[in-house]
Coordinates of C-alpha atoms in Angstrom, one line a residue:
X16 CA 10.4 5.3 6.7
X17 CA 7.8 8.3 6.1
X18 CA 7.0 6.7 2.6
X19 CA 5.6 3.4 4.3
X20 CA 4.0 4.8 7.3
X21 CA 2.6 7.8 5.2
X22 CA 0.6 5.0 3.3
X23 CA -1.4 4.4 6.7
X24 CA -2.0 8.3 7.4
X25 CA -3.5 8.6 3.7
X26 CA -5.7 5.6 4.8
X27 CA -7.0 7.2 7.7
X28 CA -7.3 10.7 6.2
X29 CA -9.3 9.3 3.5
X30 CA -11.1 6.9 5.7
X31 CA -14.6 8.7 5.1
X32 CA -14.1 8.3 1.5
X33 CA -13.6 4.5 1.6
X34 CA -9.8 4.9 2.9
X35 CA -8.7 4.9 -1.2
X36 CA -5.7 7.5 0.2
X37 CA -3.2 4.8 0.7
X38 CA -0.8 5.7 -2.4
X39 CA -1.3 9.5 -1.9
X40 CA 1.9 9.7 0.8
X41 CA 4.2 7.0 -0.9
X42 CA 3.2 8.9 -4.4
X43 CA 4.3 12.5 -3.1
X44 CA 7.8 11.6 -1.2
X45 CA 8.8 9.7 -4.9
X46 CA 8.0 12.5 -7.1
X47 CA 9.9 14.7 -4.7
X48 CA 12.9 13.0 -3.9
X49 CA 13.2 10.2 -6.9
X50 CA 16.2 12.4 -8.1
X51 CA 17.7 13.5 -5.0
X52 CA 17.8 10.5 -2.8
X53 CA 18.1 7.2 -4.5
X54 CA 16.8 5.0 -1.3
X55 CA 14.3 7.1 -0.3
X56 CA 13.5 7.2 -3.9
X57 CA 13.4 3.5 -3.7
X58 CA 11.3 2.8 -0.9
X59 CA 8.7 5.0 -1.7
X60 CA 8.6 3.4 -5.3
X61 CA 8.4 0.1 -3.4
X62 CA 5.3 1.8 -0.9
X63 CA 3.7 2.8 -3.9
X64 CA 3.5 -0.3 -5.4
X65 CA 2.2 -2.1 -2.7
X66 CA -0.3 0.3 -1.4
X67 CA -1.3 0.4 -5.2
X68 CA -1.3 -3.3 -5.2
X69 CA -3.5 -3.5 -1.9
X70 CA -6.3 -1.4 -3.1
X71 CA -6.6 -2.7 -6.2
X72 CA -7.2 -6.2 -4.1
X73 CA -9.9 -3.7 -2.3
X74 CA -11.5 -3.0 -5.2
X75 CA -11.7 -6.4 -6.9
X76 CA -13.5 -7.5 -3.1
X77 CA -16.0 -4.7 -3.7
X78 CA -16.7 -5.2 -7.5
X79 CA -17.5 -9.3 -6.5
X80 CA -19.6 -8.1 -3.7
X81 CA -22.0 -6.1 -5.9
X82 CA -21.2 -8.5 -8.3
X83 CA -23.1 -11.1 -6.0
X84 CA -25.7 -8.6 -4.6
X85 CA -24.0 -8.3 -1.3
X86 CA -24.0 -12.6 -1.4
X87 CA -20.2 -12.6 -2.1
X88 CA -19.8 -10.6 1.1
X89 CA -19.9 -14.0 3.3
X90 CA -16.6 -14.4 1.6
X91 CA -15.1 -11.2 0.9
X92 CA -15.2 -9.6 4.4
X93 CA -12.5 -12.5 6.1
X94 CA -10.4 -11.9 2.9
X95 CA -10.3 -8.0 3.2
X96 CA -9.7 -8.4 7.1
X97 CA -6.7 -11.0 6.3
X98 CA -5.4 -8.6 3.3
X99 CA -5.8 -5.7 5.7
X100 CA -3.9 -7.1 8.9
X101 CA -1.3 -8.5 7.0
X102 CA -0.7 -5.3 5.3
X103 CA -0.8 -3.0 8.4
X104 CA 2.2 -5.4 9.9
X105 CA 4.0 -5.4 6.4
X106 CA 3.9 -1.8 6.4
X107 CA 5.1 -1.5 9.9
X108 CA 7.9 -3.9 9.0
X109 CA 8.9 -1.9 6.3
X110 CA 9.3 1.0 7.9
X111 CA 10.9 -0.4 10.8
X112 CA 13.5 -1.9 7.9
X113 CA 13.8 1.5 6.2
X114 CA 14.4 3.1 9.6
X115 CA 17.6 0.6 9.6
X116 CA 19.0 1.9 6.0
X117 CA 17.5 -1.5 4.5
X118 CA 16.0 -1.7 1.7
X119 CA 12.4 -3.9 2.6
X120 CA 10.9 -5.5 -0.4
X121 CA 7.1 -5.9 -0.1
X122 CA 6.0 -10.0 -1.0
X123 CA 3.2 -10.6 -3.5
X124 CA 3.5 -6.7 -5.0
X125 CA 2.5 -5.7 -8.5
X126 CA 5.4 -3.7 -9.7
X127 CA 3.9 -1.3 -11.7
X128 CA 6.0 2.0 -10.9
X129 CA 9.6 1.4 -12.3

């Protein structure tokens, strides 16, 4: 559970910085417990991923809206509002899961952490 939610605290740590903290918490609990606690090991791998996955969606929105001389913003403002909501409430669902002993697979992740 501390892997998801630790993804949000990274956020808002980092917040002055552009909130680029998100995989900082998730990132941390792996290395630590990756050969102690297989689940925990798991869901943190799984919070990594996603928060990685999320940011990189962050910075592809930024790079368009420079791209476009602040034009592109018209468009990529809704998007990062939709992609942040929606990840706050899979975040919380995830740990809500993991809280349970279930293993909570994130939808549309990039799986780059084995």
């Amino acid at each position: 559970m501390f892997a998801h939610l630790s993804a949000l605290v990274g956020g808002l740590l980092t917040s002055a910085l552009g909130g680029w903290g998100f995989f900082i918490g998730p990132l941390v609990i792996w290395l630590m417990k990756k050969d102690e606690m297989p689940f925990v090991a798991d869901q943190a791998k799984e919070a990594l991923n996603f928060n990685i996955t999320v940011s990189a969606i962050f910075l592809l929105l930024l790079i368009f809206t420079i791209l476009t001389i602040g034009i592109g913003a018209l468009l990529t403002i809704p998007v990062a509002l939709v992609v942040g909501i929606g990840a706050l409430v899979l975040v919380i669902l995830a740990a809500i899961k993991a809280n349970e002993g279930v293993a909570y697979r994130y939808p549309l992740t990039i799986r780059l952490v084995k």
